[in-house]
Amino acid sequence: MKNIGKLFWSTTAVVMLGGSLVVNPLESNAFQKVGNSTVVVEKGDTLYKIAKGNDMTVNDLKKLNNLKTSKIYVGQKLVTSKSLETYKVKKGDTLYSIAKKYKTSTSTLKKLNKLESDKIKIGQKLVVKGKVTEQVTQLPKTKKIEIVVEGEKEYREATLFKSSLGYYMYVLKGFTAAAEEPNKDIVFFNNDDSFFFRVEKLDNKTSLEQLKIDSEKLIEHVGKVNEMSLKDATKQMPDGSKLYLHSSNTKLSINVIIIENKGQKYRIVMTLPNKEAAEGVGPSFYGMLKTLTK
């Protein structure tokens, strides 16, 4: 699914969807509508996947594109947001008064316009309705990622995995990533699928303390649960790691990692049987997890 940023030119303003908003503060009109944001259907896309990735329902997506069924085809363009409405700030305006006028909230206006405070200035252009999607840097479909085995760095070819949970991660050859159940993905070693890890999308409202309690219960059946030092394990931990738990017995080891990436929390549960292959699979798991990003 590819996001397309449309560029609209007029004598007074330039607006780009899927990226930043550039306007001429001298424009005389206080109100303006601009065009739609679209995606191009890729192999493996479904209406559900596209709708979820754009904070919509399948029915909304079908209505917006006049679809009678859920069938879509590769290369098809789908509109994912209605026209944006913009407003030029005038003397006497406040963020509150503008929000009230358009029957919205100041927090919504701040989010739409990426404002850090309630301060606005005369001539400033604000999006008051619609959705502005962030411009996503196009990630290469394949790249070599760093793996550290017994202290030695190696670089291996990996393929980009786009998760329906809203993140991207590079997966090495010899491993498979797939959606497993609601809010969870699984990545396993093709030669022995008893080696695997799960990525679970968490409720951001859940505190780290509660996540620790829940995670300890999740793996305490294996053996004593130990909280590991993130400082000592920084080199192998994914970016944004908040908690690292370990439990093991004579047959296997399980690690739980809580990470926060761009405001979203995830729980990683890694299962490593005590077999010879663990020496290579473990570092591969960590190498892939270090590429996880929203």
mmCIF file of C-alpha atoms in Angstrom:
data_model
loop_
_atom_site.group_PDB
_atom_site.id
_atom_site.type_symbol
_atom_site.label_atom_id
_atom_site.label_comp_id
_atom_site.label_asym_id
_atom_site.label_seq_id
_atom_site.Cartn_x
_atom_site.Cartn_y
_atom_site.Cartn_z
ATOM 1 C CA MET A 1 0.000 0.000 0.000
ATOM 2 C CA LYS A 2 1.628 3.213 -1.158
ATOM 3 C CA ASN A 3 0.610 6.624 0.111
ATOM 4 C CA ILE A 4 0.391 9.287 -2.551
ATOM 5 C CA GLY A 5 0.867 12.912 -1.595
ATOM 6 C CA LYS A 6 -1.024 15.124 -4.023
ATOM 7 C CA LEU A 7 0.281 18.591 -4.735
ATOM 8 C CA PHE A 8 -2.233 21.353 -5.361
ATOM 9 C CA TRP A 9 -1.200 24.688 -6.855
ATOM 10 C CA SER A 10 -3.110 27.950 -6.778
ATOM 11 C CA THR A 11 -2.131 31.602 -7.002
ATOM 12 C CA THR A 12 -2.243 31.877 -3.241
ATOM 13 C CA ALA A 13 -1.348 28.576 -1.640
ATOM 14 C CA VAL A 14 0.342 25.217 -2.039
ATOM 15 C CA VAL A 15 -0.972 22.221 -0.096
ATOM 16 C CA MET A 16 0.615 18.766 -0.075
ATOM 17 C CA LEU A 17 -1.258 15.832 1.392
ATOM 18 C CA GLY A 18 0.863 13.099 2.887
ATOM 19 C CA GLY A 19 3.458 15.700 3.804
ATOM 20 C CA SER A 20 3.723 19.225 5.114
ATOM 21 C CA LEU A 21 1.320 22.103 4.614
ATOM 22 C CA VAL A 22 2.821 25.110 2.824
ATOM 23 C CA VAL A 23 0.732 28.238 2.494
ATOM 24 C CA ASN A 24 0.969 31.884 1.535
ATOM 25 C CA PRO A 25 -0.029 33.967 4.596
ATOM 26 C CA LEU A 26 -1.171 36.824 2.317
ATOM 27 C CA GLU A 27 -4.066 34.843 0.884
ATOM 28 C CA SER A 28 -7.291 36.848 1.172
ATOM 29 C CA ASN A 29 -9.675 33.895 1.590
ATOM 30 C CA ALA A 30 -10.110 32.669 5.162
ATOM 31 C CA PHE A 31 -11.434 29.272 4.140
ATOM 32 C CA GLN A 32 -10.273 26.776 1.547
ATOM 33 C CA LYS A 33 -10.886 23.132 0.640
ATOM 34 C CA VAL A 34 -8.069 20.980 -0.715
ATOM 35 C CA GLY A 35 -7.951 17.558 -2.335
ATOM 36 C CA ASN A 36 -7.997 13.950 -1.203
ATOM 37 C CA SER A 37 -5.312 11.598 0.140
ATOM 38 C CA THR A 38 -4.993 8.276 -1.671
ATOM 39 C CA VAL A 39 -3.167 4.947 -1.528
ATOM 40 C CA VAL A 40 -2.240 2.493 -4.282
ATOM 41 C CA VAL A 41 -3.219 -1.130 -3.618
ATOM 42 C CA GLU A 42 -0.254 -3.511 -3.393
ATOM 43 C CA LYS A 43 -0.057 -7.302 -3.404
ATOM 44 C CA GLY A 44 -1.417 -8.644 -0.114
ATOM 45 C CA ASP A 45 -3.523 -5.567 0.665
ATOM 46 C CA THR A 46 -7.137 -5.926 1.764
ATOM 47 C CA LEU A 47 -9.795 -3.304 2.438
ATOM 48 C CA TYR A 48 -9.569 -4.158 6.133
ATOM 49 C CA LYS A 49 -5.799 -3.672 6.197
ATOM 50 C CA ILE A 50 -5.976 -0.340 4.332
ATOM 51 C CA ALA A 51 -8.873 0.918 6.465
ATOM 52 C CA LYS A 52 -7.099 0.005 9.695
ATOM 53 C CA GLY A 53 -3.897 1.698 8.565
ATOM 54 C CA ASN A 54 -5.791 4.921 7.904
ATOM 55 C CA ASP A 55 -7.980 4.961 11.052
ATOM 56 C CA MET A 56 -11.132 4.174 9.086
ATOM 57 C CA THR A 57 -13.768 1.448 8.934
ATOM 58 C CA VAL A 58 -14.185 -0.796 5.895
ATOM 59 C CA ASN A 59 -17.655 0.678 5.333
ATOM 60 C CA ASP A 60 -16.267 4.230 5.347
ATOM 61 C CA LEU A 61 -13.607 3.219 2.835
ATOM 62 C CA LYS A 62 -16.196 1.557 0.583
ATOM 63 C CA LYS A 63 -18.503 4.586 0.710
ATOM 64 C CA LEU A 64 -15.658 6.994 0.004
ATOM 65 C CA ASN A 65 -14.666 4.981 -3.086
ATOM 66 C CA ASN A 66 -18.166 3.926 -4.207
ATOM 67 C CA LEU A 67 -17.325 0.232 -3.796
ATOM 68 C CA LYS A 68 -20.177 -2.270 -3.764
ATOM 69 C CA THR A 69 -17.975 -5.186 -2.662
ATOM 70 C CA SER A 70 -14.699 -5.632 -0.768
ATOM 71 C CA LYS A 71 -12.842 -6.729 -3.900
ATOM 72 C CA ILE A 72 -9.797 -4.619 -4.818
ATOM 73 C CA TYR A 73 -6.934 -5.165 -7.254
ATOM 74 C CA VAL A 74 -3.225 -4.408 -7.345
ATOM 75 C CA GLY A 75 -2.573 -0.915 -8.710
ATOM 76 C CA GLN A 76 -6.027 0.383 -7.811
ATOM 77 C CA LYS A 77 -6.114 3.860 -6.269
ATOM 78 C CA LEU A 78 -8.291 4.349 -3.198
ATOM 79 C CA VAL A 79 -9.203 7.625 -1.520
ATOM 80 C CA THR A 80 -8.453 7.366 2.218
ATOM 81 C CA SER A 81 -9.482 10.781 3.521
ATOM 82 C CA LYS A 82 -12.047 13.391 2.634
ATOM 83 C CA SER A 83 -11.195 16.912 1.569
ATOM 84 C CA LEU A 84 -9.318 18.981 4.100
ATOM 85 C CA GLU A 85 -10.650 22.335 5.180
ATOM 86 C CA THR A 86 -8.262 25.115 6.131
ATOM 87 C CA TYR A 87 -8.819 28.398 7.934
ATOM 88 C CA LYS A 88 -6.677 31.562 7.969
ATOM 89 C CA VAL A 89 -6.298 33.088 11.414
ATOM 90 C CA LYS A 90 -7.733 36.603 11.747
ATOM 91 C CA LYS A 91 -7.329 39.323 14.376
ATOM 92 C CA GLY A 92 -9.108 38.306 17.582
ATOM 93 C CA ASP A 93 -9.062 34.572 16.821
ATOM 94 C CA THR A 94 -7.961 32.060 19.421
ATOM 95 C CA LEU A 95 -7.498 28.341 19.032
ATOM 96 C CA TYR A 96 -10.524 27.862 21.274
ATOM 97 C CA SER A 97 -12.764 30.163 19.214
ATOM 98 C CA ILE A 98 -11.742 28.436 15.970
ATOM 99 C CA ALA A 99 -12.333 25.000 17.490
ATOM 100 C CA LYS A 100 -15.769 26.102 18.701
ATOM 101 C CA LYS A 101 -16.639 27.519 15.285
ATOM 102 C CA TYR A 102 -15.840 24.221 13.556
ATOM 103 C CA LYS A 103 -17.352 22.056 16.323
ATOM 104 C CA THR A 104 -14.073 20.412 17.230
ATOM 105 C CA SER A 105 -11.588 20.618 20.109
ATOM 106 C CA THR A 106 -8.366 22.553 20.607
ATOM 107 C CA SER A 107 -6.504 19.264 21.103
ATOM 108 C CA THR A 108 -7.738 18.028 17.701
ATOM 109 C CA LEU A 109 -6.632 21.257 16.018
ATOM 110 C CA LYS A 110 -3.223 20.991 17.672
ATOM 111 C CA LYS A 111 -2.855 17.419 16.470
ATOM 112 C CA LEU A 112 -3.966 18.222 12.917
ATOM 113 C CA ASN A 113 -1.540 21.149 12.705
ATOM 114 C CA LYS A 114 1.278 19.696 14.852
ATOM 115 C CA LEU A 115 1.078 22.614 17.293
ATOM 116 C CA GLU A 116 2.968 22.351 20.573
ATOM 117 C CA SER A 117 0.986 25.147 22.238
ATOM 118 C CA ASP A 118 -2.255 27.142 21.830
ATOM 119 C CA LYS A 119 -0.385 30.086 20.336
ATOM 120 C CA ILE A 120 -1.445 31.110 16.832
ATOM 121 C CA LYS A 121 -0.763 34.218 14.747
ATOM 122 C CA ILE A 122 -2.658 36.339 12.254
ATOM 123 C CA GLY A 123 -2.303 34.983 8.727
ATOM 124 C CA GLN A 124 -1.479 31.460 9.933
ATOM 125 C CA LYS A 125 -3.270 28.701 8.017
ATOM 126 C CA LEU A 126 -4.827 25.919 10.072
ATOM 127 C CA VAL A 127 -6.362 22.623 8.997
ATOM 128 C CA VAL A 128 -9.768 22.533 10.708
ATOM 129 C CA LYS A 129 -11.318 19.399 9.205
ATOM 130 C CA GLY A 130 -9.994 16.196 7.677
ATOM 131 C CA LYS A 131 -6.874 14.198 8.229
ATOM 132 C CA VAL A 132 -3.270 15.073 7.484
ATOM 133 C CA THR A 133 -1.070 12.008 7.190
ATOM 134 C CA GLU A 134 2.597 12.189 8.055
ATOM 135 C CA GLN A 135 5.051 11.812 5.226
ATOM 136 C CA VAL A 136 6.621 8.383 5.551
ATOM 137 C CA THR A 137 10.157 7.891 4.364
ATOM 138 C CA GLN A 138 10.080 5.160 1.749
ATOM 139 C CA LEU A 139 11.953 2.200 3.186
ATOM 140 C CA PRO A 140 13.841 -0.059 0.763
ATOM 141 C CA LYS A 141 12.240 -3.457 0.205
ATOM 142 C CA THR A 142 15.512 -5.193 1.021
ATOM 143 C CA LYS A 143 18.685 -4.207 2.822
ATOM 144 C CA LYS A 144 21.555 -5.713 4.779
ATOM 145 C CA ILE A 145 21.141 -5.559 8.548
ATOM 146 C CA GLU A 146 23.732 -5.935 11.281
ATOM 147 C CA ILE A 147 23.942 -9.178 13.249
ATOM 148 C CA VAL A 148 26.410 -9.627 16.110
ATOM 149 C CA VAL A 149 27.490 -13.255 16.609
ATOM 150 C CA GLU A 150 30.000 -13.963 19.395
ATOM 151 C CA GLY A 151 31.160 -10.345 19.285
ATOM 152 C CA GLU A 152 31.705 -10.302 15.513
ATOM 153 C CA LYS A 153 29.543 -8.103 13.267
ATOM 154 C CA GLU A 154 27.974 -9.583 10.154
ATOM 155 C CA TYR A 155 25.676 -8.014 7.570
ATOM 156 C CA ARG A 156 22.927 -10.168 6.117
ATOM 157 C CA GLU A 157 20.216 -9.585 3.517
ATOM 158 C CA ALA A 158 16.733 -8.930 4.912
ATOM 159 C CA THR A 159 13.301 -8.125 3.446
ATOM 160 C CA LEU A 160 10.907 -5.444 4.697
ATOM 161 C CA PHE A 161 7.859 -6.775 6.559
ATOM 162 C CA LYS A 162 4.846 -4.429 6.776
ATOM 163 C CA SER A 163 2.760 -5.377 9.772
ATOM 164 C CA SER A 164 -0.961 -4.725 10.071
ATOM 165 C CA LEU A 165 -0.123 -3.614 13.625
ATOM 166 C CA GLY A 166 1.386 -0.438 12.215
ATOM 167 C CA TYR A 167 5.122 -1.131 12.261
ATOM 168 C CA TYR A 168 7.848 -2.125 9.798
ATOM 169 C CA MET A 169 10.652 -4.617 10.403
ATOM 170 C CA TYR A 170 13.330 -6.257 8.281
ATOM 171 C CA VAL A 171 13.181 -10.074 8.275
ATOM 172 C CA LEU A 172 16.228 -12.162 7.443
ATOM 173 C CA LYS A 173 16.323 -14.921 4.872
ATOM 174 C CA GLY A 174 15.540 -18.229 6.534
ATOM 175 C CA PHE A 175 12.885 -16.665 8.762
ATOM 176 C CA THR A 176 9.164 -16.025 8.236
ATOM 177 C CA ALA A 177 7.017 -13.210 9.659
ATOM 178 C CA ALA A 178 3.221 -13.425 9.693
ATOM 179 C CA ALA A 179 0.123 -12.172 11.483
ATOM 180 C CA GLU A 180 -0.862 -14.808 14.014
ATOM 181 C CA GLU A 181 -3.825 -13.521 16.015
ATOM 182 C CA PRO A 182 -5.431 -10.167 16.916
ATOM 183 C CA ASN A 183 -2.733 -7.665 17.918
ATOM 184 C CA LYS A 184 0.076 -10.209 17.508
ATOM 185 C CA ASP A 185 2.617 -11.195 14.843
ATOM 186 C CA ILE A 186 5.021 -14.129 14.904
ATOM 187 C CA VAL A 187 8.518 -14.515 13.426
ATOM 188 C CA PHE A 188 9.978 -18.033 13.319
ATOM 189 C CA PHE A 189 13.074 -19.882 12.126
ATOM 190 C CA ASN A 190 12.182 -21.857 8.994
ATOM 191 C CA ASN A 191 14.473 -24.807 9.809
ATOM 192 C CA ASP A 192 13.051 -25.194 13.330
ATOM 193 C CA ASP A 193 9.891 -23.285 14.225
ATOM 194 C CA SER A 194 10.363 -23.961 17.935
ATOM 195 C CA PHE A 195 12.590 -20.877 17.681
ATOM 196 C CA PHE A 196 10.283 -17.871 17.426
ATOM 197 C CA PHE A 197 9.295 -14.508 18.826
ATOM 198 C CA ARG A 198 5.983 -12.697 18.991
ATOM 199 C CA VAL A 199 5.334 -8.981 18.648
ATOM 200 C CA GLU A 200 2.240 -7.848 20.531
ATOM 201 C CA LYS A 201 0.709 -4.386 20.168
ATOM 202 C CA LEU A 202 -0.134 -3.073 23.646
ATOM 203 C CA ASP A 203 -2.608 -0.621 25.096
ATOM 204 C CA ASN A 204 -0.560 2.546 25.595
ATOM 205 C CA LYS A 205 -2.578 3.385 28.696
ATOM 206 C CA THR A 206 -1.158 0.367 30.542
ATOM 207 C CA SER A 207 1.656 1.429 32.878
ATOM 208 C CA LEU A 208 5.124 -0.102 32.659
ATOM 209 C CA GLU A 209 4.686 -1.407 36.205
ATOM 210 C CA GLN A 210 1.524 -3.286 35.218
ATOM 211 C CA LEU A 211 3.159 -4.590 32.033
ATOM 212 C CA LYS A 212 5.999 -5.946 34.157
ATOM 213 C CA ILE A 213 3.539 -7.783 36.429
ATOM 214 C CA ASP A 214 1.643 -9.209 33.448
ATOM 215 C CA SER A 215 4.841 -10.243 31.656
ATOM 216 C CA GLU A 216 6.245 -11.987 34.737
ATOM 217 C CA LYS A 217 3.065 -14.063 34.975
ATOM 218 C CA LEU A 218 3.387 -14.871 31.283
ATOM 219 C CA ILE A 219 6.757 -16.612 31.670
ATOM 220 C CA GLU A 220 6.956 -17.685 35.322
ATOM 221 C CA HIS A 221 5.965 -21.255 34.360
ATOM 222 C CA VAL A 222 9.363 -21.635 32.686
ATOM 223 C CA GLY A 223 11.406 -20.794 35.757
ATOM 224 C CA LYS A 224 12.510 -17.930 37.989
ATOM 225 C CA VAL A 225 11.927 -14.566 36.313
ATOM 226 C CA ASN A 226 14.819 -12.112 36.407
ATOM 227 C CA GLU A 227 14.765 -8.464 35.375
ATOM 228 C CA MET A 228 17.845 -7.857 33.253
ATOM 229 C CA SER A 229 19.816 -4.625 33.067
ATOM 230 C CA LEU A 230 19.014 -2.661 29.935
ATOM 231 C CA LYS A 231 22.265 -0.757 30.372
ATOM 232 C CA ASP A 232 24.321 -3.941 30.068
ATOM 233 C CA ALA A 233 22.284 -5.194 27.108
ATOM 234 C CA THR A 234 21.984 -1.888 25.201
ATOM 235 C CA LYS A 235 23.906 -3.073 22.140
ATOM 236 C CA GLN A 236 21.481 -5.906 21.361
ATOM 237 C CA MET A 237 18.237 -4.325 22.583
ATOM 238 C CA PRO A 238 15.759 -2.747 20.133
ATOM 239 C CA ASP A 239 15.488 1.043 20.215
ATOM 240 C CA GLY A 240 13.026 2.262 22.834
ATOM 241 C CA SER A 241 13.440 -0.767 25.130
ATOM 242 C CA LYS A 242 11.824 -0.142 28.529
ATOM 243 C CA LEU A 243 11.932 -3.545 30.228
ATOM 244 C CA TYR A 244 13.874 -6.788 29.788
ATOM 245 C CA LEU A 245 12.824 -9.996 31.598
ATOM 246 C CA HIS A 246 14.427 -13.447 31.355
ATOM 247 C CA SER A 247 13.331 -16.913 32.451
ATOM 248 C CA SER A 248 14.890 -20.286 31.653
ATOM 249 C CA ASN A 249 15.177 -23.965 32.501
ATOM 250 C CA THR A 250 17.209 -26.861 31.110
ATOM 251 C CA LYS A 251 15.119 -26.983 27.921
ATOM 252 C CA LEU A 252 14.540 -23.388 26.876
ATOM 253 C CA SER A 253 14.954 -19.685 27.571
ATOM 254 C CA ILE A 254 12.283 -17.022 27.212
ATOM 255 C CA ASN A 255 12.933 -13.292 27.043
ATOM 256 C CA VAL A 256 10.311 -10.559 27.307
ATOM 257 C CA ILE A 257 11.104 -7.060 26.060
ATOM 258 C CA ILE A 258 8.778 -4.077 26.342
ATOM 259 C CA ILE A 259 9.575 -1.381 23.799
ATOM 260 C CA GLU A 260 8.040 1.960 22.917
ATOM 261 C CA ASN A 261 8.421 3.123 19.336
ATOM 262 C CA LYS A 262 7.074 6.542 18.322
ATOM 263 C CA GLY A 263 4.480 6.522 21.072
ATOM 264 C CA GLN A 264 3.312 2.905 20.620
ATOM 265 C CA LYS A 265 4.164 0.154 23.104
ATOM 266 C CA TYR A 266 4.934 -3.409 22.011
ATOM 267 C CA ARG A 267 5.751 -6.590 23.919
ATOM 268 C CA ILE A 268 8.287 -8.996 22.441
ATOM 269 C CA VAL A 269 8.220 -12.577 23.724
ATOM 270 C CA MET A 270 11.210 -14.543 22.453
ATOM 271 C CA THR A 271 11.419 -18.330 22.771
ATOM 272 C CA LEU A 272 14.845 -19.949 22.396
ATOM 273 C CA PRO A 273 15.134 -23.723 22.954
ATOM 274 C CA ASN A 274 18.493 -24.791 24.374
ATOM 275 C CA LYS A 275 19.738 -26.274 21.125
ATOM 276 C CA GLU A 276 22.893 -25.734 19.111
ATOM 277 C CA ALA A 277 21.055 -23.465 16.632
ATOM 278 C CA ALA A 278 20.368 -20.963 19.434
ATOM 279 C CA GLU A 279 23.867 -19.514 19.025
ATOM 280 C CA GLY A 280 22.931 -18.179 15.592
ATOM 281 C CA VAL A 281 19.166 -17.736 15.858
ATOM 282 C CA GLY A 282 19.246 -15.561 18.993
ATOM 283 C CA PRO A 283 21.492 -12.864 17.463
ATOM 284 C CA SER A 284 19.363 -12.967 14.309
ATOM 285 C CA PHE A 285 16.214 -12.294 16.351
ATOM 286 C CA TYR A 286 17.818 -9.298 18.044
ATOM 287 C CA GLY A 287 19.183 -8.016 14.738
ATOM 288 C CA MET A 288 15.706 -8.054 13.203
ATOM 289 C CA LEU A 289 14.096 -6.438 16.242
ATOM 290 C CA LYS A 290 16.549 -3.553 16.112
ATOM 291 C CA THR A 291 15.030 -2.602 12.744
ATOM 292 C CA LEU A 292 11.454 -2.386 14.089
ATOM 293 C CA THR A 293 9.959 1.054 13.493
ATOM 294 C CA LYS A 294 6.556 2.668 13.015
#
